[in-house]
mmCIF file of C-alpha atoms and ligand atoms in Angstrom:
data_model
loop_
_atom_site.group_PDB
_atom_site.id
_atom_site.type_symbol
_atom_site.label_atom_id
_atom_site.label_comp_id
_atom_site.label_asym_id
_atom_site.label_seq_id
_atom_site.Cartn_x
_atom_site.Cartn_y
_atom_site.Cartn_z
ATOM 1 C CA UNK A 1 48.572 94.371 162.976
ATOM 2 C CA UNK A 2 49.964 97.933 164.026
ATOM 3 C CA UNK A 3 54.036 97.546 163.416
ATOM 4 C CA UNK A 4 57.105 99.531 165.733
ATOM 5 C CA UNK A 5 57.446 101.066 162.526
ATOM 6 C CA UNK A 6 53.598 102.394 162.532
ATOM 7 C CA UNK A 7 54.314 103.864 165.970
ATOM 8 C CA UNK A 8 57.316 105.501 164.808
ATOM 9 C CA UNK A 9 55.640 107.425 162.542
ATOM 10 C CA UNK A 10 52.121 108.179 164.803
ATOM 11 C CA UNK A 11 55.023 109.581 167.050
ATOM 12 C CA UNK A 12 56.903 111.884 164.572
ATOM 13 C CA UNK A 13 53.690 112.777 163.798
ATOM 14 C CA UNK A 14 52.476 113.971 167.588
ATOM 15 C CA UNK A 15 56.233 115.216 167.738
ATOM 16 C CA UNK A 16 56.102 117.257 164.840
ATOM 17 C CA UNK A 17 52.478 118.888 165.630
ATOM 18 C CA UNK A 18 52.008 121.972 166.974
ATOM 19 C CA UNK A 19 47.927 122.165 167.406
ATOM 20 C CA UNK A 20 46.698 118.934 168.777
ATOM 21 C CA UNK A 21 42.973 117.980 168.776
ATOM 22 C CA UNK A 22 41.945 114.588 170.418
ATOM 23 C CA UNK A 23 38.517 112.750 170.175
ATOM 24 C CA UNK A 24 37.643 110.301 172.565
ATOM 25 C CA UNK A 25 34.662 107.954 172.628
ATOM 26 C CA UNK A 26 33.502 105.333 175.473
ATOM 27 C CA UNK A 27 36.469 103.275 174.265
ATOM 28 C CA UNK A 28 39.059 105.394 176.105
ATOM 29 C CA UNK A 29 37.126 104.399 179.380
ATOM 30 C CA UNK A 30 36.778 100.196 178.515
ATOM 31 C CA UNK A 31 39.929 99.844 180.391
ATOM 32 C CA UNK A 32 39.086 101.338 183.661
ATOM 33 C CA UNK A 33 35.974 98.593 183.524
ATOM 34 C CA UNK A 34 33.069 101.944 181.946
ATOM 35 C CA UNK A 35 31.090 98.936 179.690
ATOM 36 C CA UNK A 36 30.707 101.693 175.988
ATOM 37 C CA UNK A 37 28.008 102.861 175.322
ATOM 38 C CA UNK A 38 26.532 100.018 172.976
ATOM 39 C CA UNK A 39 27.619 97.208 175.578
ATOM 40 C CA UNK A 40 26.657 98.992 179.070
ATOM 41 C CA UNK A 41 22.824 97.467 179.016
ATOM 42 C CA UNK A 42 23.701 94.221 180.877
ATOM 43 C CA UNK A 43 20.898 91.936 183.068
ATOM 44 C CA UNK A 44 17.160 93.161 183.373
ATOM 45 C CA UNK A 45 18.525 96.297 180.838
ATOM 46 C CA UNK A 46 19.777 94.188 178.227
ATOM 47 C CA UNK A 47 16.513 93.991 177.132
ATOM 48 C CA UNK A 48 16.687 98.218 176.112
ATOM 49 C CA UNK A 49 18.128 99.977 173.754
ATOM 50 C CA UNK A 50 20.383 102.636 175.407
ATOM 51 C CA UNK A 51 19.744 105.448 172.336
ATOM 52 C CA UNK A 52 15.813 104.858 172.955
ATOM 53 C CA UNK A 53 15.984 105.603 176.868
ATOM 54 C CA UNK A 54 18.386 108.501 176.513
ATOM 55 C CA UNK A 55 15.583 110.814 175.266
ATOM 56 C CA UNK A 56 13.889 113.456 176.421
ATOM 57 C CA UNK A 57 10.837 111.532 175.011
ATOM 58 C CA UNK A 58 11.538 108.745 177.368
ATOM 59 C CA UNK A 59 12.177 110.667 180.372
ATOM 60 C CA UNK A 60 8.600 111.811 179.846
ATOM 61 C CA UNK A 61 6.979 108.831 179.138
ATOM 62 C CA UNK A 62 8.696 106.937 182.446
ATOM 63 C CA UNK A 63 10.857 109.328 184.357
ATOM 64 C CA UNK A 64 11.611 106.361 187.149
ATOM 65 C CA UNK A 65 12.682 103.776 184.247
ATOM 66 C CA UNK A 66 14.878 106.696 183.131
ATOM 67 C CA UNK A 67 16.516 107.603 186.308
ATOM 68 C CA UNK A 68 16.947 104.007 187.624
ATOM 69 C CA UNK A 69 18.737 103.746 183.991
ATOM 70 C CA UNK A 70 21.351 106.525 184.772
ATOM 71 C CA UNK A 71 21.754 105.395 188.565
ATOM 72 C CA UNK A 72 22.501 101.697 187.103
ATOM 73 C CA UNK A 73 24.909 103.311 185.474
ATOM 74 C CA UNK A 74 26.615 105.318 187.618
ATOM 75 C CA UNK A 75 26.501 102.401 190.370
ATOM 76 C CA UNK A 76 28.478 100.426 187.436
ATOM 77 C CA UNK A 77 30.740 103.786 186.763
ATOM 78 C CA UNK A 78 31.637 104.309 190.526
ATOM 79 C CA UNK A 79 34.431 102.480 191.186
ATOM 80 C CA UNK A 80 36.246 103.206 188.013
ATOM 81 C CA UNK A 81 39.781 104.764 187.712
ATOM 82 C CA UNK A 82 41.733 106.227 184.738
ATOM 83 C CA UNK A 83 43.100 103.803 183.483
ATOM 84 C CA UNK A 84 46.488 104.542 181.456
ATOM 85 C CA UNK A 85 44.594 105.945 178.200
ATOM 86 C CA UNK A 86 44.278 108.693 180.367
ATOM 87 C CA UNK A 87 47.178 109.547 182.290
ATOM 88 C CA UNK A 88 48.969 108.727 178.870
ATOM 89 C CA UNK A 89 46.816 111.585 177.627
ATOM 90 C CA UNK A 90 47.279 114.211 180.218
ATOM 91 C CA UNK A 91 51.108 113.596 180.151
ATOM 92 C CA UNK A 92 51.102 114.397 176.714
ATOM 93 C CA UNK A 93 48.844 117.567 177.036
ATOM 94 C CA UNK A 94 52.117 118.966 179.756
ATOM 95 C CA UNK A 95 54.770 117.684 176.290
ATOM 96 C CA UNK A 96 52.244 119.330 173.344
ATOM 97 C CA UNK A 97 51.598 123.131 174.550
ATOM 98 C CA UNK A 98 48.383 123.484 172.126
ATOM 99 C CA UNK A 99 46.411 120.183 173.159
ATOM 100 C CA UNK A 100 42.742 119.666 173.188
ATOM 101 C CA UNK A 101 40.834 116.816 174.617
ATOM 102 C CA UNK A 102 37.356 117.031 173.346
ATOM 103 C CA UNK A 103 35.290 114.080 174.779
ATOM 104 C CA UNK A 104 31.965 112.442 173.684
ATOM 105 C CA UNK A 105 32.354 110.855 177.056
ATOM 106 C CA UNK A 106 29.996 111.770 180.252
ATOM 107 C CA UNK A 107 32.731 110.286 183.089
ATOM 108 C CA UNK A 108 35.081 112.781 184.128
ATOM 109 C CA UNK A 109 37.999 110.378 184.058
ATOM 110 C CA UNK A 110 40.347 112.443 182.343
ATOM 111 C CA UNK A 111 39.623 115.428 184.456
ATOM 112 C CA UNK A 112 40.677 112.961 187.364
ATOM 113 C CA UNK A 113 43.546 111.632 185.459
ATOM 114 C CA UNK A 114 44.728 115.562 185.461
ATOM 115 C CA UNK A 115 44.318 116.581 181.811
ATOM 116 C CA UNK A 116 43.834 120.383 181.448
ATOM 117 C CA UNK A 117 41.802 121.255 178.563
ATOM 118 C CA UNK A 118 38.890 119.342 177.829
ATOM 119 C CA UNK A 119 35.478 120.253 175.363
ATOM 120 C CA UNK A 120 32.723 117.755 177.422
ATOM 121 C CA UNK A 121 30.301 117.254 174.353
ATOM 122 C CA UNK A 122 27.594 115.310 175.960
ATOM 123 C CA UNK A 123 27.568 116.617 179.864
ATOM 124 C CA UNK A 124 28.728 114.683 182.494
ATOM 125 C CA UNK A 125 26.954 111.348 184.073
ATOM 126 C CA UNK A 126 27.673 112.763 187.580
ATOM 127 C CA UNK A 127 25.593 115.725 188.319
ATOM 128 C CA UNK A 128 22.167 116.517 188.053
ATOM 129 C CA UNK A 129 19.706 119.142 187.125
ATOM 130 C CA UNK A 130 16.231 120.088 187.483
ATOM 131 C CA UNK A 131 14.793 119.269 183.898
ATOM 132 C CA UNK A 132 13.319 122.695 183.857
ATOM 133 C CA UNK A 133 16.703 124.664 184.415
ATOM 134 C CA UNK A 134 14.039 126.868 186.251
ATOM 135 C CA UNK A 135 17.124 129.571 187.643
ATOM 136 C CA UNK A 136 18.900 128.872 184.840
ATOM 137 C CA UNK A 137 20.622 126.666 181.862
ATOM 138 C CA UNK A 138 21.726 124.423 183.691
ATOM 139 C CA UNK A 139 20.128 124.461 187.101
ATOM 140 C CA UNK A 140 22.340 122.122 188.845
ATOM 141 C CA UNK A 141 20.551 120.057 191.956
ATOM 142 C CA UNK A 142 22.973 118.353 194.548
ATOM 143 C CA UNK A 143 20.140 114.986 195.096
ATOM 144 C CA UNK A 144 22.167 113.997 198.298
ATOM 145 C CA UNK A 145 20.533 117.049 199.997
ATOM 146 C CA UNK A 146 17.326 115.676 198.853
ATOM 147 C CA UNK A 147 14.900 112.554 200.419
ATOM 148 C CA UNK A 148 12.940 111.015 197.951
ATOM 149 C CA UNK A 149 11.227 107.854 196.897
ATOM 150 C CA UNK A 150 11.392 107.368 193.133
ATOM 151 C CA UNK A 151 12.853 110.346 191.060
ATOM 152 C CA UNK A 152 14.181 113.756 192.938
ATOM 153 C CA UNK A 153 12.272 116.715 192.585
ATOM 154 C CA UNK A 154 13.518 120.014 191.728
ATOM 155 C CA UNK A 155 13.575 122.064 195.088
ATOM 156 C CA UNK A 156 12.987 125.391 193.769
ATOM 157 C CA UNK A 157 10.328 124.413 191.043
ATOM 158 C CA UNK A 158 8.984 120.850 191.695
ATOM 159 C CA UNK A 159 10.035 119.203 188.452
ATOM 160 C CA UNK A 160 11.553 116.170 187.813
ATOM 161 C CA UNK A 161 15.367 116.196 188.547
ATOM 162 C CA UNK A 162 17.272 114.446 185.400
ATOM 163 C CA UNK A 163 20.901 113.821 184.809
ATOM 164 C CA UNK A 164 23.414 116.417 183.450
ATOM 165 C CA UNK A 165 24.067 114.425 180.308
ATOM 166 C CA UNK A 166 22.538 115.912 176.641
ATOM 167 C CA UNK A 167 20.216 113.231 175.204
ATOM 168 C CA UNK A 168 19.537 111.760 171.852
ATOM 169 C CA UNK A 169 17.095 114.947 170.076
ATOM 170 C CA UNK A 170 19.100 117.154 172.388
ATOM 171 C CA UNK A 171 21.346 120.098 171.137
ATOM 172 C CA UNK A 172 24.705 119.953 172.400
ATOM 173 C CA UNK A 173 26.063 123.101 174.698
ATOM 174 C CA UNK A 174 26.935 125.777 172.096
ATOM 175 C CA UNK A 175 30.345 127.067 173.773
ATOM 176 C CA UNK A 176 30.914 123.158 173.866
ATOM 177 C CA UNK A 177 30.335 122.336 170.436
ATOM 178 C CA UNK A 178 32.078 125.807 169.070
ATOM 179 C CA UNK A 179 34.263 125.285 170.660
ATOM 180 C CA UNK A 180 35.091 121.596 169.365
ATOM 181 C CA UNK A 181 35.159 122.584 165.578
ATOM 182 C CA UNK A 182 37.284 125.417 166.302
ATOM 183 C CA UNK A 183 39.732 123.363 167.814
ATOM 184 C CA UNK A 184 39.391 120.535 165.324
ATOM 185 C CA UNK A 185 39.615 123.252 162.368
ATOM 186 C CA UNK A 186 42.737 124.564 163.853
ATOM 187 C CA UNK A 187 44.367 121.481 164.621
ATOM 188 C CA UNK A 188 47.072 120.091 162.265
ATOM 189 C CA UNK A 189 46.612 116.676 163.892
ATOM 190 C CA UNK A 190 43.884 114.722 165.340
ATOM 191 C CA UNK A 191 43.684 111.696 167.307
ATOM 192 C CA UNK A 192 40.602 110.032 167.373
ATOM 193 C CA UNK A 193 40.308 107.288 170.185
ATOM 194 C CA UNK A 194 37.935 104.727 171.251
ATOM 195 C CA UNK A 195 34.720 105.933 169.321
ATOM 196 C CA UNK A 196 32.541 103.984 166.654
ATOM 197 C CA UNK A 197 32.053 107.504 165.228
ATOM 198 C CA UNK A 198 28.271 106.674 164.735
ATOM 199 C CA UNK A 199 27.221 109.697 167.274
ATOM 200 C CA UNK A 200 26.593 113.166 165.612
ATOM 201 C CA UNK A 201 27.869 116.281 165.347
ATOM 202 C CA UNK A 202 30.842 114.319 167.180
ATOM 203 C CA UNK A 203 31.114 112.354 164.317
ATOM 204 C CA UNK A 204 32.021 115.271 161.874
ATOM 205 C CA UNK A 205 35.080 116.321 163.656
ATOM 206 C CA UNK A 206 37.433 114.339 162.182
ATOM 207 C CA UNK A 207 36.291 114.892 158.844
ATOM 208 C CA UNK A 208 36.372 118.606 159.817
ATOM 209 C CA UNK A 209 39.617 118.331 160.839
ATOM 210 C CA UNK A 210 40.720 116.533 157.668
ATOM 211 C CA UNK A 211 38.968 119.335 155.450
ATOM 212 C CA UNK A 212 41.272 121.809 157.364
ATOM 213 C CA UNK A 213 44.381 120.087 156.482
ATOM 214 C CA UNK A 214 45.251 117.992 159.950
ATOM 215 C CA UNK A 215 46.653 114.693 159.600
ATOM 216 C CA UNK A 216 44.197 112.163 161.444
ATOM 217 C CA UNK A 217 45.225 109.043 163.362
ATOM 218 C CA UNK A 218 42.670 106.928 164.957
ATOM 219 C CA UNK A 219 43.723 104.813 167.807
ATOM 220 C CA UNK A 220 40.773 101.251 167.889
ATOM 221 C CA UNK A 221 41.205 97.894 168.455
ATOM 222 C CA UNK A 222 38.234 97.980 165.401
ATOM 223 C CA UNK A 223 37.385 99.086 162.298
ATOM 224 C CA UNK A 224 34.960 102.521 162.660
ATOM 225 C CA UNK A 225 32.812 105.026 160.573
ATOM 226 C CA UNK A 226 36.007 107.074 160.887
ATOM 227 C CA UNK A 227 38.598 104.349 159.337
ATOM 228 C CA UNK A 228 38.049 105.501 156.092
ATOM 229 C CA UNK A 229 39.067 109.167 156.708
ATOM 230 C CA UNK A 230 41.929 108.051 158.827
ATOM 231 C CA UNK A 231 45.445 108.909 157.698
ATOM 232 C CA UNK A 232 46.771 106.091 159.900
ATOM 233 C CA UNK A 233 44.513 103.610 162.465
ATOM 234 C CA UNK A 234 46.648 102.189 165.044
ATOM 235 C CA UNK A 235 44.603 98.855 165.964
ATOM 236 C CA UNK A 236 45.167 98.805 169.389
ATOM 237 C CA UNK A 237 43.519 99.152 172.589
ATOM 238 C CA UNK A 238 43.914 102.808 173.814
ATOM 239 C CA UNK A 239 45.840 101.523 177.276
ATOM 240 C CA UNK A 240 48.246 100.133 175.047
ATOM 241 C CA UNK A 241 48.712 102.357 172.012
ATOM 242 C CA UNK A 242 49.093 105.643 174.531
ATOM 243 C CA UNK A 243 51.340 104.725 176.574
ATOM 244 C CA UNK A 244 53.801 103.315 173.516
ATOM 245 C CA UNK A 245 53.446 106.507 171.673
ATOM 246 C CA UNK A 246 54.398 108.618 175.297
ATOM 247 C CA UNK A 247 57.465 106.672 175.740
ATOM 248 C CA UNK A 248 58.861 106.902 171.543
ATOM 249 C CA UNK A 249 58.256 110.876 172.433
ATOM 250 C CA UNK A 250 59.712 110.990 175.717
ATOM 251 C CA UNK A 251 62.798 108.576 174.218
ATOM 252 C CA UNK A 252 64.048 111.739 172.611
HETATM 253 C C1 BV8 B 1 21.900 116.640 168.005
HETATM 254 C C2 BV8 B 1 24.959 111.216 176.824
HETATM 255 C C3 BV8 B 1 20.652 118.360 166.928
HETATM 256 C C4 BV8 B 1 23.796 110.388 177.248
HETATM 257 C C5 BV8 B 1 25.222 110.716 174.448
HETATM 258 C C6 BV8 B 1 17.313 110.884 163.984
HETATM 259 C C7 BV8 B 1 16.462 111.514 164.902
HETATM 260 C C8 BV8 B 1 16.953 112.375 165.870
HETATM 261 C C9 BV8 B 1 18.329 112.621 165.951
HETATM 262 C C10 BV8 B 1 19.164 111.987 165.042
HETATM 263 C C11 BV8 B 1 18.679 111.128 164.068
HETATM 264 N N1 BV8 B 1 19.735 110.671 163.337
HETATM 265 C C12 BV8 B 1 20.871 111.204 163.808
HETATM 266 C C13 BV8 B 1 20.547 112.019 164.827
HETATM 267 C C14 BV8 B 1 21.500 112.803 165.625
HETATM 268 C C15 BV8 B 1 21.802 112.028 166.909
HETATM 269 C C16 BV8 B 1 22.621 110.793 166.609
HETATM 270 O O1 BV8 B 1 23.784 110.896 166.268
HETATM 271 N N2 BV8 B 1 21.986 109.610 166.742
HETATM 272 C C17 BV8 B 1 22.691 108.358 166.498
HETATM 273 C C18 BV8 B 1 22.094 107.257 167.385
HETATM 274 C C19 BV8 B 1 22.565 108.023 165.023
HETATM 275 N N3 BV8 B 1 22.573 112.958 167.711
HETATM 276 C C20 BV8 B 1 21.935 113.739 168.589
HETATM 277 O O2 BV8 B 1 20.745 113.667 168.842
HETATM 278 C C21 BV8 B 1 22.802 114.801 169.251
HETATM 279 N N4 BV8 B 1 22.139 116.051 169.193
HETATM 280 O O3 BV8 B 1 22.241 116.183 166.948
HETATM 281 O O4 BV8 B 1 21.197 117.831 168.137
HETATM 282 C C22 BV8 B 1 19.328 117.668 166.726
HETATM 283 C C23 BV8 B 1 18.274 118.025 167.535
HETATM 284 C C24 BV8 B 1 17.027 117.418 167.304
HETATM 285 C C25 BV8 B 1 16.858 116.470 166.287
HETATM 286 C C26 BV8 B 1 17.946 116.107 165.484
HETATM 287 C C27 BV8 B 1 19.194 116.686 165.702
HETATM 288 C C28 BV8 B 1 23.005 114.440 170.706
HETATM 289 C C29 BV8 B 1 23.884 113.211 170.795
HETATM 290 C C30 BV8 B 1 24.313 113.012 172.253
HETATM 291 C C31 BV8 B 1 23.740 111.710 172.789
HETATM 292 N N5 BV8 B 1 24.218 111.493 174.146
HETATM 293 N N6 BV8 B 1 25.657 110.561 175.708
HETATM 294 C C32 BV8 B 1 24.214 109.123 177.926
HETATM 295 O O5 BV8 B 1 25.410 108.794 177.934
HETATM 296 O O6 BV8 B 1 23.322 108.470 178.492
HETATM 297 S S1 BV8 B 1 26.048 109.904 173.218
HETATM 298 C C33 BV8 B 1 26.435 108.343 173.778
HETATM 299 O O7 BV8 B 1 26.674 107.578 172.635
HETATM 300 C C34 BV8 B 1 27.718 108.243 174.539
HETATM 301 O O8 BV8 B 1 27.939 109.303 175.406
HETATM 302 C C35 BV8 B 1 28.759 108.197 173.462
HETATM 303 O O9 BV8 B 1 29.210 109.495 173.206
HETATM 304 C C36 BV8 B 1 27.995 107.735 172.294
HETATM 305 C C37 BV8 B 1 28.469 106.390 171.854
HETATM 306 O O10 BV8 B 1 29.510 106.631 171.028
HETATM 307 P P1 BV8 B 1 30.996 106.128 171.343
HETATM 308 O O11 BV8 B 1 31.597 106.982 172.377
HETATM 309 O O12 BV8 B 1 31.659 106.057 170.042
HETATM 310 O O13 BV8 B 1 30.849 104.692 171.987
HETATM 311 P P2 BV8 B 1 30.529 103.327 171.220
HETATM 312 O O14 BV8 B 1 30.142 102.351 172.264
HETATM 313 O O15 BV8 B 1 29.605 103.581 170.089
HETATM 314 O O16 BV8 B 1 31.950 102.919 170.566
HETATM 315 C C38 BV8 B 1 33.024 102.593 171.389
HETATM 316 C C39 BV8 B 1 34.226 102.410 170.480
HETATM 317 O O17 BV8 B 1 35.366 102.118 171.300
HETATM 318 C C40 BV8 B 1 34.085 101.244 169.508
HETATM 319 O O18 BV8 B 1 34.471 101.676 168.218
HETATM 320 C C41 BV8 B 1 35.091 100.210 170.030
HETATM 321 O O19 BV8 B 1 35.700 99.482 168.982
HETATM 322 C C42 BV8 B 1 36.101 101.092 170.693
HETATM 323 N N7 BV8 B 1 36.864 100.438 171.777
HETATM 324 C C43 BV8 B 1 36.483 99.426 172.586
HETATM 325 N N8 BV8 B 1 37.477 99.155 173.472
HETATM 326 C C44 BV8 B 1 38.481 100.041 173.215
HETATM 327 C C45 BV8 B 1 38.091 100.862 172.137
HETATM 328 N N9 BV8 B 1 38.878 101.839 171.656
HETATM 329 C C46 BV8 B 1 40.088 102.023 172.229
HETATM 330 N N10 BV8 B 1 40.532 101.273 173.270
HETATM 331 C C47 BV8 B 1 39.758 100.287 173.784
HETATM 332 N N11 BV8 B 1 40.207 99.549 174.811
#
């Protein structure tokens, strides 16, 4: 059970930092209704696993099952709002002056929820490209201009269009991932929110961090594969630990 006194201390913590690195996971976006990852496959896809049709392998094998996947879940992703995870987080980011948000997330919920400075690992679950990046890495394809039956074409090329997101075999955008250890090397505090930390090379940050000498919090209602580097693991959901942390720092 995470104490006042726990939160007292993840807040001198944050208060005393002056590089900030935050990891967030599909947890951060539970509360604003985003099923994770692991728990997203509900009805006539519970019957997939969600790491075996985000492949570039699948998409070949059965383009339509794969793009009726991703437009299941962005019907399901639609209506959602940032929820206070994320407004807790972007108010923080205006109090910390060196604060990075890198996200293993493809909803662009804390963009909308007005945080700054954000490393998107894995893409983002709203646009789409033509799976060639014929003109270029990526070629991004705007499907409401286009009429088709079962999976958009690319107009300039003819391939299959495919989501923006970077699948399971797929490398992750170099500036993005760069990026991310940088940050997490520099940082002389991590929080690390909402993620079962099962996902690599997102997974190594904190321990990258760690190595570097930051002090690592994890905010999870559950135990993770990053628990056991964790300085301190507030068990809480991230709705609730956030906005208690905000208000100790703005209490000052
Ligand atoms: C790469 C976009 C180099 C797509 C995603 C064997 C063969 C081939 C590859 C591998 C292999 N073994 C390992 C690998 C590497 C592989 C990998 O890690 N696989 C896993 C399955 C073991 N990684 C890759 O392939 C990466 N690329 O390594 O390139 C390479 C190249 C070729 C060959 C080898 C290596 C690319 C990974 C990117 C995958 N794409 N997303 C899409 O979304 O459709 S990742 C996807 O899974 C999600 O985006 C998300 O990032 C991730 C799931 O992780 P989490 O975010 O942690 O979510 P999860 O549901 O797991 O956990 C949620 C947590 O929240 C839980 O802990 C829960 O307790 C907590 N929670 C719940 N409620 C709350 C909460 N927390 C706070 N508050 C709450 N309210």
């Amino acid at each position: 059970m995470t104490t006042h006194t726990d939160y007292q201390q993840a807040a001198d913590r944050v208060r005393a930092a002056q590089r900030i690195a935050v990891l967030t996971g599909a947890g951060v976006s539970k509360e604003s209704g985003i099923p994770t990852f692991r728990d997203a496959l509900t009805g006539l896809w519970a019957q997939y696993d969600p790491t075996a049709l985000a492949t570039p392998l699948a998409f070949a094998r059965d383009p339509k099952l794969v793009w009726d996947f991703y437009e299941f879940r962005r019907d399901l992703m639609r209506p959602a709002q940032p929820n206070a995870a994320h407004h807790a987080l972007a108010e923080l980011e205006q109090l910390k002056p060196n604060f990075h948000i890198i996200t293993q997330n493809v909803d662009d919920l804390h963009e909308r929820a007005g945080s700054q400075s954000v490393i998107r690992l894995h893409g983002r679950i709203g646009a789409n490209k033509c799976s060639r990046n014929c003109q270029g890495n990526p070629t991004l394809i705007d499907v409401a201009r286009l009429t088709y039956e079962d999976v958009p074409r690319c107009p300039y090329c003819d391939a299959f269009v495919r989501p923006d997101v970077v699948w399971f075999g797929e490398n992750l955008p170099a500036d993005a991932i760069d990026a991310a250890f940088d940050v997490s090397q520099r940082a002389d505090l991590m929080l690390v929110i909402g993620t079962s930390g099962l996902v690599t090379p997102a997974a190594d940050l904190p321990a990258r961090a760690k190595r570097s000498g930051a002090h690592v919090i994890e905010i999870n209602p559950h135990e993770s594969a990053i628990t056991s580097i964790a300085d301190m693991w507030i068990a809480a959901p991230a709705g609730e630990a956030l906005p208690r942390l905000l208000d100790l720092l703005k209490a000052d």
